[in-house]
Coordinates of C-alpha atoms in Angstrom, one line a residue:
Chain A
X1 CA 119.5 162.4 -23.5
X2 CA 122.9 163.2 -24.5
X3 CA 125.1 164.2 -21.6
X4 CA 125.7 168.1 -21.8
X5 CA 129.3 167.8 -22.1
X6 CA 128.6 166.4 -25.8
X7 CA 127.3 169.8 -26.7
X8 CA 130.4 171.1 -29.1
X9 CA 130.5 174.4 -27.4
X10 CA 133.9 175.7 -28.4
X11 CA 135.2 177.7 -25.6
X12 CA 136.6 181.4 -26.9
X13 CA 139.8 183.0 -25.0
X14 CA 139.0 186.5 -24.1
X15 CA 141.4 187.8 -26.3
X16 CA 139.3 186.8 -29.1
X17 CA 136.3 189.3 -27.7
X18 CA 138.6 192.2 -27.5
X19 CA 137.2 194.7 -29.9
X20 CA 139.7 197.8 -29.1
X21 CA 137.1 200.0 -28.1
X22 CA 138.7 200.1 -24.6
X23 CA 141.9 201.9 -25.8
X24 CA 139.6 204.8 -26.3
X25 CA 138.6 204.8 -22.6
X26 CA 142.1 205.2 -21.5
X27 CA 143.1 208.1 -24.0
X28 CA 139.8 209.9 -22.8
X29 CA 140.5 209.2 -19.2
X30 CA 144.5 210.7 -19.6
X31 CA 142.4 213.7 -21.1
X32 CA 140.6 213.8 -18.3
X33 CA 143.3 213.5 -16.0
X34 CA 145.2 216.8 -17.9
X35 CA 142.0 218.6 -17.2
X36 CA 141.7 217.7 -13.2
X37 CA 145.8 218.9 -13.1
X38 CA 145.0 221.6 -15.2
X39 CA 141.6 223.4 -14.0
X40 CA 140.7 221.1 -11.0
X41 CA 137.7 220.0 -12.7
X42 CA 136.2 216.8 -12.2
X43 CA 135.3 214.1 -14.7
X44 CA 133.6 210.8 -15.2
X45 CA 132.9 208.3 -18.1
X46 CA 129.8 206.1 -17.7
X47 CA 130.9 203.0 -18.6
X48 CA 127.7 201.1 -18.9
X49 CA 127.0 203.7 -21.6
X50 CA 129.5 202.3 -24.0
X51 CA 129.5 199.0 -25.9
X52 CA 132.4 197.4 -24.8
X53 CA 132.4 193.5 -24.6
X54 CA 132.7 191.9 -21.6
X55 CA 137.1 191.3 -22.7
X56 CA 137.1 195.0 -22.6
X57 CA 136.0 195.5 -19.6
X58 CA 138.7 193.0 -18.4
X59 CA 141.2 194.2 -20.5
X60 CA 140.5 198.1 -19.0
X61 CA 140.2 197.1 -15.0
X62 CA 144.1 194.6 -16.4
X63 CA 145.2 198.2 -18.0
X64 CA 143.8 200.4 -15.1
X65 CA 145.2 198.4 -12.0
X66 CA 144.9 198.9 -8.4
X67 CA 146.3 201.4 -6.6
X68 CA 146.4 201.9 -2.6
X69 CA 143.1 203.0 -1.7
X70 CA 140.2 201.1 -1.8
X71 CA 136.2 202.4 0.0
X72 CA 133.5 200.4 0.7
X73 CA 130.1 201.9 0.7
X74 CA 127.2 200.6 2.7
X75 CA 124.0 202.7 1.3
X76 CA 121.2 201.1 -0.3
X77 CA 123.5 198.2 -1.0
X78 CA 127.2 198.1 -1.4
X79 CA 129.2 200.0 -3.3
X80 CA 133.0 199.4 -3.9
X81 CA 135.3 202.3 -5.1
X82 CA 139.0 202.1 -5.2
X83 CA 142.0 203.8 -6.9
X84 CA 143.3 202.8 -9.7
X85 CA 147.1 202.2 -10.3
X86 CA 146.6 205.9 -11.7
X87 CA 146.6 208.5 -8.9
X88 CA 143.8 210.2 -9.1
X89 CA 141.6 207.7 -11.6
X90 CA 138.9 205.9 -9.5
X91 CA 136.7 202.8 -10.8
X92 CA 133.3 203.0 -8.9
X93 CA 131.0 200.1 -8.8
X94 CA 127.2 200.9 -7.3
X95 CA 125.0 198.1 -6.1
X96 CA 121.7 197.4 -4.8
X97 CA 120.5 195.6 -1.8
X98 CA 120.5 192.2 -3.6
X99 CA 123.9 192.8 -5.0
X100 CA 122.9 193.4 -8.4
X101 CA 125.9 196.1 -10.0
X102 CA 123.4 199.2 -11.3
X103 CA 125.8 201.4 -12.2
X104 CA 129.9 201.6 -12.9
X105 CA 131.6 204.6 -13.5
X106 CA 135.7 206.1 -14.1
X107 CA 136.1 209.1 -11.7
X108 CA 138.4 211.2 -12.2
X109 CA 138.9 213.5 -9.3
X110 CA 141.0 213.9 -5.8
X111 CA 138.4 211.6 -4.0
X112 CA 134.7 210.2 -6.0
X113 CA 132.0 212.7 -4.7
X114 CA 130.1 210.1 -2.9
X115 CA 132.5 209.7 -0.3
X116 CA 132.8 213.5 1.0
X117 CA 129.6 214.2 3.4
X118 CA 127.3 216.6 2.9
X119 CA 127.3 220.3 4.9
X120 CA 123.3 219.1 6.0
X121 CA 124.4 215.7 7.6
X122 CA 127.5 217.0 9.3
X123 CA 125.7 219.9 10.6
X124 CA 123.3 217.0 11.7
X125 CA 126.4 214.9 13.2
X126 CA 127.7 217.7 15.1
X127 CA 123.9 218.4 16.7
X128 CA 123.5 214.7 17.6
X129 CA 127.1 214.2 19.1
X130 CA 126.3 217.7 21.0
X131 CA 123.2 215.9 22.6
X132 CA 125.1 212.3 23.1
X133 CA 127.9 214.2 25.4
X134 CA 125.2 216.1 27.2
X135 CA 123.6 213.1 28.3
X136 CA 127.1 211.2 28.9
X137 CA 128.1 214.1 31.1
X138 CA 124.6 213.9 32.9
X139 CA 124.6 210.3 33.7
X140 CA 128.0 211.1 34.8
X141 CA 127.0 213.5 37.5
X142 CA 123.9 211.3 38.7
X143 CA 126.7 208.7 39.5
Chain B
X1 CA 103.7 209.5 2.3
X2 CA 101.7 212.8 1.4
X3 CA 101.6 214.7 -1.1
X4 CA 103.2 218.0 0.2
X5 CA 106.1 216.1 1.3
X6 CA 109.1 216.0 -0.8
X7 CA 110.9 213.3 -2.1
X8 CA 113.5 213.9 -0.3
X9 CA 111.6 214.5 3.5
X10 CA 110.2 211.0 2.5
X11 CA 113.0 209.8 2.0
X12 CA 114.8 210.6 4.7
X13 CA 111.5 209.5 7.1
X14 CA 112.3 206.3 5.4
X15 CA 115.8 206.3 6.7
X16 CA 117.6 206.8 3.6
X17 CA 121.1 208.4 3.2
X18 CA 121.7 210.7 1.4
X19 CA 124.4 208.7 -0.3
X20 CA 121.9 206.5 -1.1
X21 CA 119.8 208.9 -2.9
X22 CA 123.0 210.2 -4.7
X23 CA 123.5 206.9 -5.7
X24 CA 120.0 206.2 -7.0
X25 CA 120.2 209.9 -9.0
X26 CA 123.8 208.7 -10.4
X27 CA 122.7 205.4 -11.6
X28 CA 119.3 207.2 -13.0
X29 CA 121.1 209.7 -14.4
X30 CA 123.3 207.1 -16.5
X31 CA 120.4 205.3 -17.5
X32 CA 118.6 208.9 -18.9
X33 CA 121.9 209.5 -20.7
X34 CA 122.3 212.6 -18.7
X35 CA 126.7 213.2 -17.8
X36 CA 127.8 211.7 -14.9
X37 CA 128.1 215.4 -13.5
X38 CA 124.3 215.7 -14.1
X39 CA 123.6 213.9 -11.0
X40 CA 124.3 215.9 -8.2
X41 CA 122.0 218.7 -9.9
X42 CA 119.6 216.3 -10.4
X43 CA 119.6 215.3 -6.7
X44 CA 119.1 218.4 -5.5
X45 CA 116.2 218.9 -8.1
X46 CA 114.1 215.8 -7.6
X47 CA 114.9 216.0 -4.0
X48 CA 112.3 219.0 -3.9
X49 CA 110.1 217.2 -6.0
X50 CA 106.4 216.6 -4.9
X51 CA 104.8 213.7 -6.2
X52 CA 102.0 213.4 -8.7
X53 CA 98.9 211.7 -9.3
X54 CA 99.1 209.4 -11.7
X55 CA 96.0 207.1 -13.2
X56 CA 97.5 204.3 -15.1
X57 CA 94.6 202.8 -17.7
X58 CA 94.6 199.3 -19.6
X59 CA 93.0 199.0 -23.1
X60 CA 94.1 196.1 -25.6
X61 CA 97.2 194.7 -23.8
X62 CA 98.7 191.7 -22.8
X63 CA 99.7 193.2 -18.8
X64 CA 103.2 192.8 -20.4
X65 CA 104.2 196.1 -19.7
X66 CA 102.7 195.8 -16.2
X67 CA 104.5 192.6 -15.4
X68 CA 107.9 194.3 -17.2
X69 CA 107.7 197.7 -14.6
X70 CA 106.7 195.5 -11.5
X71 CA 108.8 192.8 -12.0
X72 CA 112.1 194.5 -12.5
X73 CA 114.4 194.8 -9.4
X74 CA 112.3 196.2 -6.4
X75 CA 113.4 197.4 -4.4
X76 CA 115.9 199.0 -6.6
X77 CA 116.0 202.1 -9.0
X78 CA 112.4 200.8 -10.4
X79 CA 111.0 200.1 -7.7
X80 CA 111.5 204.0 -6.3
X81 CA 108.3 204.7 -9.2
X82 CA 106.0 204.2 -6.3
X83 CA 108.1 206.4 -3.8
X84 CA 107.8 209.0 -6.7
X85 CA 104.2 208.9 -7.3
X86 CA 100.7 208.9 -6.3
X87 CA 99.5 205.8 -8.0
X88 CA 95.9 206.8 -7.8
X89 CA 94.6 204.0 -10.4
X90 CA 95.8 201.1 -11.8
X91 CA 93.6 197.9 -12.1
X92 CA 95.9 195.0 -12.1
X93 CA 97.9 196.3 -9.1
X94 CA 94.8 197.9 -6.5
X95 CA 93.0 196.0 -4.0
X96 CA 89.9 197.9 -4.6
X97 CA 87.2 196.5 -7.3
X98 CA 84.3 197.0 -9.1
X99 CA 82.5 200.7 -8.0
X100 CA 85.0 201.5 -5.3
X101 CA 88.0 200.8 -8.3
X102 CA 85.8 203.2 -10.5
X103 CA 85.2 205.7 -7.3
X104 CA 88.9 205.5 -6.9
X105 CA 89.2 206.9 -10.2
X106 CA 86.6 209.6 -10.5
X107 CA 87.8 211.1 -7.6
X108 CA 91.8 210.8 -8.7
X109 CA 90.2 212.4 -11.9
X110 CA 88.6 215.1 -9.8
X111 CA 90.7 215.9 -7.2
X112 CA 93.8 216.3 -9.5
X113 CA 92.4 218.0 -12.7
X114 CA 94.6 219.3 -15.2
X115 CA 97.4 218.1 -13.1
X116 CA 97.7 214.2 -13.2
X117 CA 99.7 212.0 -15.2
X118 CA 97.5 209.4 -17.7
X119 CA 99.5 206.1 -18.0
X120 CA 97.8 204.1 -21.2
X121 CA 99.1 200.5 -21.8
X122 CA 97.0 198.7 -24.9
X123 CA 95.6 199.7 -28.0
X124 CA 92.7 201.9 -28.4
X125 CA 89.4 199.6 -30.1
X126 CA 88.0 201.6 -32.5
X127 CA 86.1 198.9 -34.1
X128 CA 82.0 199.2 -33.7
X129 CA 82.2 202.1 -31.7
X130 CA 84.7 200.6 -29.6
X131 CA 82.9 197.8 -28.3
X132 CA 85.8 195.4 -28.8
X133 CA 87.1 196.7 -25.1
X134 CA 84.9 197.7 -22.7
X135 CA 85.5 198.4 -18.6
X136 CA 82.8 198.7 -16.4
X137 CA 80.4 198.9 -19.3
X138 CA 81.9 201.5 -21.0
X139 CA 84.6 201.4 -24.3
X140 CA 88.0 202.2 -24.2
X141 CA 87.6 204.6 -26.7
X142 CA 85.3 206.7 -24.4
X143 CA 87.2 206.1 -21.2
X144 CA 90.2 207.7 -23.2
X145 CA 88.8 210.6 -24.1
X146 CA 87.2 211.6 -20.8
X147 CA 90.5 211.0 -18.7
X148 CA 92.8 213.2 -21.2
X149 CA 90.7 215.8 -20.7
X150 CA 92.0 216.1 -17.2
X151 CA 95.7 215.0 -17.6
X152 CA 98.8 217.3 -17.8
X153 CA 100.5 214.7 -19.8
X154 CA 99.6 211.3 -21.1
X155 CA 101.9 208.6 -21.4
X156 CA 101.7 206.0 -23.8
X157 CA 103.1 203.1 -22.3
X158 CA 104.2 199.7 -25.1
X159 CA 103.9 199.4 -28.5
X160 CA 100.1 199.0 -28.5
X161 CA 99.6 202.2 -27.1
X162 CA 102.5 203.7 -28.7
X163 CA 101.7 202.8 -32.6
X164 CA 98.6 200.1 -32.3
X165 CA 101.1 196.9 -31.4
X166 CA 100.0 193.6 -32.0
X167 CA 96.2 194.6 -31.5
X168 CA 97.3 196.5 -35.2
X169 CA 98.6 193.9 -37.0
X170 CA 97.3 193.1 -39.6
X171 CA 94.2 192.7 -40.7
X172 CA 93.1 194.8 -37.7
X173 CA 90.4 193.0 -36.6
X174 CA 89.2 195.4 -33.5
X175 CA 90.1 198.6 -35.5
X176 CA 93.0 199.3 -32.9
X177 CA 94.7 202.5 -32.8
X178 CA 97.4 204.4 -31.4
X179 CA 96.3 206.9 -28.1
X180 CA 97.9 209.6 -30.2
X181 CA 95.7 208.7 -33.1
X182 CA 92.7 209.8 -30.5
X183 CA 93.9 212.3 -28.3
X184 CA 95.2 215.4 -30.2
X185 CA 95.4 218.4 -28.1
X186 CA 97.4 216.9 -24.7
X187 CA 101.6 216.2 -24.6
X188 CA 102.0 212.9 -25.3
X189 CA 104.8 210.5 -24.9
X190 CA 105.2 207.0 -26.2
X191 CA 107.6 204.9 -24.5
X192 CA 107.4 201.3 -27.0
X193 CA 108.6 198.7 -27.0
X194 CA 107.2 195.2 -26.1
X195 CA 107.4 195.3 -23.1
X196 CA 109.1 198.3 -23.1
X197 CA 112.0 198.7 -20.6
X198 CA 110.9 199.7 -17.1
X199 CA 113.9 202.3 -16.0
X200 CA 112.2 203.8 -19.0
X201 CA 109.0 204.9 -17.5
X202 CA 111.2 205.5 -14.4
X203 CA 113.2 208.0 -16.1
X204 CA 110.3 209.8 -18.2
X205 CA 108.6 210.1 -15.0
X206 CA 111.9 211.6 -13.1
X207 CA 112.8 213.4 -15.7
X208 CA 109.0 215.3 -15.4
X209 CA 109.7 215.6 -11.7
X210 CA 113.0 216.8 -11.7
X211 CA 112.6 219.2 -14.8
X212 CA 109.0 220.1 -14.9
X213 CA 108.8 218.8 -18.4
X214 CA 108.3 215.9 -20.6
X215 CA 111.4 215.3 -21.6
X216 CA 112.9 216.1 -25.4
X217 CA 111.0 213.8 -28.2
X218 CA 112.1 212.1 -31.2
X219 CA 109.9 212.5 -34.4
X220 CA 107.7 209.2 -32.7
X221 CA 107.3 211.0 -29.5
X222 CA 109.5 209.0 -27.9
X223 CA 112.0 210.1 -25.4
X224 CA 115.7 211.0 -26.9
X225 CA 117.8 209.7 -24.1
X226 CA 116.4 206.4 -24.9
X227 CA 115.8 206.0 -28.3
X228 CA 118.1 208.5 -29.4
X229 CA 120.0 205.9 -30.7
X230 CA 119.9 202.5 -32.5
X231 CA 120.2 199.3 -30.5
X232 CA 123.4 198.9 -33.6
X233 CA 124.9 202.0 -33.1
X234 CA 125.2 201.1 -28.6
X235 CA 125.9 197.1 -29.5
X236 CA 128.9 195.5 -28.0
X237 CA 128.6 193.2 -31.4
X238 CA 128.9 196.7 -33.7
X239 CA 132.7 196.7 -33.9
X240 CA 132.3 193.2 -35.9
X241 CA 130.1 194.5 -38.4
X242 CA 132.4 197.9 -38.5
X243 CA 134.9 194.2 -39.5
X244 CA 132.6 193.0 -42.0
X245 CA 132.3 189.7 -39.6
X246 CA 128.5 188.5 -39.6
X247 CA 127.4 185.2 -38.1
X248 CA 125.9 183.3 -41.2
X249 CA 123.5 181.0 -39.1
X250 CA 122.7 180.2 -35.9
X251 CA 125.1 177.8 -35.2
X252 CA 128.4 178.3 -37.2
X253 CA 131.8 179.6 -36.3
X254 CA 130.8 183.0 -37.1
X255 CA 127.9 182.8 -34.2
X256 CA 130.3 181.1 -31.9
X257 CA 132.8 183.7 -32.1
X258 CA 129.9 186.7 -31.3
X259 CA 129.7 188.4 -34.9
X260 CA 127.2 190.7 -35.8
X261 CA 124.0 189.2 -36.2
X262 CA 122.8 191.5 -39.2
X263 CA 122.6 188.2 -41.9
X264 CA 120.2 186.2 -39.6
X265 CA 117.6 189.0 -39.4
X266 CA 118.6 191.5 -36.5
X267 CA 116.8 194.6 -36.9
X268 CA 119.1 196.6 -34.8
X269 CA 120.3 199.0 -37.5
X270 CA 116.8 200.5 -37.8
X271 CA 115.3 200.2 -34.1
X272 CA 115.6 202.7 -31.4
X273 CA 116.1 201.6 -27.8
X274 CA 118.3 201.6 -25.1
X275 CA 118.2 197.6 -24.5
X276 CA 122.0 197.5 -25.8
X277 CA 122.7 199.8 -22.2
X278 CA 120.0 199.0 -20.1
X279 CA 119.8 195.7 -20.7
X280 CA 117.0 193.4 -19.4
X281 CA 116.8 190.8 -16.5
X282 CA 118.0 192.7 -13.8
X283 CA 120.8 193.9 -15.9
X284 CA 121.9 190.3 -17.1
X285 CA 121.7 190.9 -20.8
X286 CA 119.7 191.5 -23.4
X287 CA 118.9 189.2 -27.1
X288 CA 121.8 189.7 -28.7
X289 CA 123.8 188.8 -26.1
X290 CA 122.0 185.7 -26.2
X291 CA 122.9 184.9 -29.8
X292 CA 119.7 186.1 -31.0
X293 CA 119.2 189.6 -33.4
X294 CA 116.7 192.5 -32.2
X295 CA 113.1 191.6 -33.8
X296 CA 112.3 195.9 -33.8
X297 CA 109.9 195.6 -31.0
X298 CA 110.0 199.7 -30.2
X299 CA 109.4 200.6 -33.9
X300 CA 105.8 201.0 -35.8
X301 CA 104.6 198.0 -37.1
X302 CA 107.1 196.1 -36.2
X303 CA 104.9 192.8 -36.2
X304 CA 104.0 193.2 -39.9
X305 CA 107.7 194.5 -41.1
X306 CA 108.8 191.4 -43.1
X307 CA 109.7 188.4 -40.8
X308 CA 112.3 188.5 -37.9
X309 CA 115.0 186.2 -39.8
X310 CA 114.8 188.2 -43.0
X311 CA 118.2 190.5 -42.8
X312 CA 117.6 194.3 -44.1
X313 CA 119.0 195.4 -46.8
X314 CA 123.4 195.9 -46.5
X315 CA 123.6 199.8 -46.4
X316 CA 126.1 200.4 -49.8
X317 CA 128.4 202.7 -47.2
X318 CA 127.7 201.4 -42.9
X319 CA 129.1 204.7 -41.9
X320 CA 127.5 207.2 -43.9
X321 CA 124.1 205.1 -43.2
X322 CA 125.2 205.4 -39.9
X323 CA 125.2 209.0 -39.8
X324 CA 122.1 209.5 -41.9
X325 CA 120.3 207.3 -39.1
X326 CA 121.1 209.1 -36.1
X327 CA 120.1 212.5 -38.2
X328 CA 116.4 211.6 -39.1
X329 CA 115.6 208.7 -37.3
X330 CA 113.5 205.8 -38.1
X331 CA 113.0 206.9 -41.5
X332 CA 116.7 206.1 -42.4
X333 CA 115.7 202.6 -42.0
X334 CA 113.6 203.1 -45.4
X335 CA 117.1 204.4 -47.2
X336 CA 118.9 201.6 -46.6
X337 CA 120.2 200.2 -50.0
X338 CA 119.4 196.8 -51.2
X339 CA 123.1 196.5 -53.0
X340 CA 123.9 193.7 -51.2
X341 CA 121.5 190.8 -52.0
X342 CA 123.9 188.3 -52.9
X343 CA 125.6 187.9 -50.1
X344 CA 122.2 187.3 -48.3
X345 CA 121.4 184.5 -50.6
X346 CA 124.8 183.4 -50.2
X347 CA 124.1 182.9 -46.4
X348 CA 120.9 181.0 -46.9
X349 CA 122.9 179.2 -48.5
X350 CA 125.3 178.0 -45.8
X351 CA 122.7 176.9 -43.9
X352 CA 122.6 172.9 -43.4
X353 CA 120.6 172.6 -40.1
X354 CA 118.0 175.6 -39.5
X355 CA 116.6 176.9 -42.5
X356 CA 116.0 180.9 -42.3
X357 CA 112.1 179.8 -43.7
X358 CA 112.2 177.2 -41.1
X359 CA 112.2 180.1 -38.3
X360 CA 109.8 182.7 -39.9
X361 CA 106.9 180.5 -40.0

């Protein structure tokens, strides 16, 4: 058998993948942005919904940046969001428990919705920290 | 979990977030090419959902479409199927067999009437009264009929029971059908493809929790936010043909660099399916990303249409087609012009190690 480094598999750079359809991403995500300033709306762009090659993708999260803030989120596997160099523009990445990336969004907002807690489970937080204290203060006075 | 319960209460009992559910909506709703917006409402809506029965039947089928939904990621978006039903019947997957299996069913039949959800994989035998496929002594054919009778919805789940598959091709020997050849007065929705993709059936069947309905049809029956468009038109390779770049054979610079792989047979243009998005594998890739063109599998007849490495015809005007496509589906694939022959000779002819013949026999 020939030894696999024989195989004449030319090796691209990524630059030769890049098929411009990113560009568009950006221009809709400054429209976005004009809308958030403008009516306070919120937006998002599916990402896995568009064809863009895997150089895109690269080229956008190169274009897009990093900015200051960056969440992780533990539910039904880990989820990364952080700001981009773009106040304001988020990249969110969902995954499941094995890791596996089943959804990537832009989000365009003040903070992704994700990460603000529902009135239910606060209501719920505030009940079971009510309860916790009680029996703190309890144990305290049986000391 | 019972059946009052909502998705959401079992959820919960389950100890899931409601960030995780959120997340499962948001990821569902991208996959049912709903806005991103789209999944907060939808969380709320299939939170409150209460889950059906559903009877899942097999006629003339491979288990493809079996092994497709229950191998995908569990316990992932997919796998949440059997959080959001009753899966009252389904042969390949219950522990129960022979009279109990068929007790099982009679009573899912009973108990639920008018209001469970049929699940038919495999062509219908029509052949000698149907005796080509039999369970438990009796033909599909029959089986068919008595369970629609009962069913709110049927889903037709593959190709064969979609359009007649493979079981169809030609010459027929079992006189296979479609289950919408059979069954005339019930809603009806074919998800093809072979196997088709699993989020697929997941989204139909959220879709019918969270809205109450089948979700909107194509002119197949076939559910719009998955084949509403051609694997071409969501391909990360389209912006090359837009280029007039096409790989001329499996193995030249052209296929190297990632062209469009309409020259060497890919039937993208004219098939419907969200592979291109959803991808298959656990969301690895899907065939062209592996060099290889789209053989049609979600489209009528799709095992008799010509040979896999025979390109279609070059539309005289790729936009225009374009448009024409996305306005009267599959049929567009018939108008495509056949201006551009030489250029397809011309690319059998740069072939010096696989022959196009080689590959279709």
């Amino acid at each position: 058998m020939r030894s696999i480094n024989e195989i004449p598999i030319h090796v691209l750079s990524p630059d030769q993948m890049l098929t411009g359809q990113a560009e568009a991403v950006l221009s809709e995500i400054a429209d976005l942005l004009a809308r958030l300033l403008e009516t306070g709306e919120e937006g998002s762009i599916d990402l896995r919904s568009l064809p863009l090659s895997p150089a895109d993708r690269d080229w956008l999260d190169g274009k897009l940046g990093r900015g200051e803030v960056e969440i992780a989120l533990e539910a039904g596997g880990r989820s990364t969001l952080y700001e981009t160099a773009y106040a304001g523009v988020w990249k969110v990445t969902h995954r499941d428990t094995e890791e596996r990336v089943v959804s990537e969004f832009i989000e365009v907002s003040h903070v992704p919705a994700i990460v603000k807690p529902a009135g239910a489970d606060i209501e719920n937080a505030h009940e079971r920290l009510q309860s916790d204290l009680k029996q703190i203060t309890q144990e305290g006075n049986e000391r | 979990m019972n059946k009052e319960e909502t998705l959401l209460d079992h959820m919960e009992r389950e100890g899931m977030s409601r960030r995780t559910f959120l997340k499962y909506c948001a990821s569902l709703a991208s996959l049912m090419a709903l806005p991103p917006t789209a999944a907060a409402a939808m969380a709320e809506a299939l939170g409150k959902a209460r889950r059906p029965s559903v009877i899942w039947l097999p006629f003339q089928e491979c288990t493809g479409c079996t092994e497709s939904l229950t191998r995908s990621h569990t316990p992932s978006v997919e796998g949440m199927i059997f959080d959001m039903i009753s899966l009252d019947y389904q042969e390949t997957l219950m522990a129960a067999a022979g009279h109990q299996a068929e007790e099982a069913l009679h009573n899912a039949m009973k108990d639920n009437y008018g209001k469970y959800v049929l699940i038919v994989d495999g062509s219908v035998a029509t052949g000698l009264d149907g005796a080509y496929s039999c369970i438990a002594g009796r033909s599909n054919l029959d089986l068919l009929k008595e369970a629609a009778q009962g069913a709110a919805a049927i889903v037709a789940l593959g190709s064969c029971a979609a359009f007649g598959g493979i079981p169809k091709a030609n010459p027929n020997p079992t006189g296979a059908v479609a289950v919408s050849d059979i069954i005339k007065d019930k809603p009806i929705v074919n998800i093809s493809g072979c196997p088709p993709i699993p989020v697929v059936i997941t989204g139909v069947l959220a879709h019918y929790l969270t809205f109450g309905t089948l979700p909107e049809l194509d002119g197949l029956g076939r559910p719009k936010a998955f084949y509403g468009e051609t694997i071409h038109d969501r391909c990360y390779r389209r912006p090359f043909y837009d280029q007039g770049k096409f790989a001329k054979t499996f193995d030249d610079e052209g296929a190297r660099k990632g062209w469009c792989l309409f020259e060497l047979g890919c039937k993208g243009p004219v098939t419907y399916n969200a592979c291109a998005t959803t991808k298959w594998n656990d969301s690895t890739s899907f065939p062209i990303e592996s060099g290889h063109g789209c053989i049609g599998c979600s489209e009528p007849d799709f095992w008799d249409a010509g040979g896999f490495y025979k390109a279609l015809s070059t539309p005289a005007n790729p936009l225009k087609y374009v448009g024409a496509a996305a306005a009267v589906g599959v049929a567009a694939g018939a108008a495509v012009s056949v201006a551009n022959r030489a250029s397809k000779n011309a690319a059998k002819a740069a072939h010096e190690k696989t022959q196009l013949t080689d590959l279709e026999k």
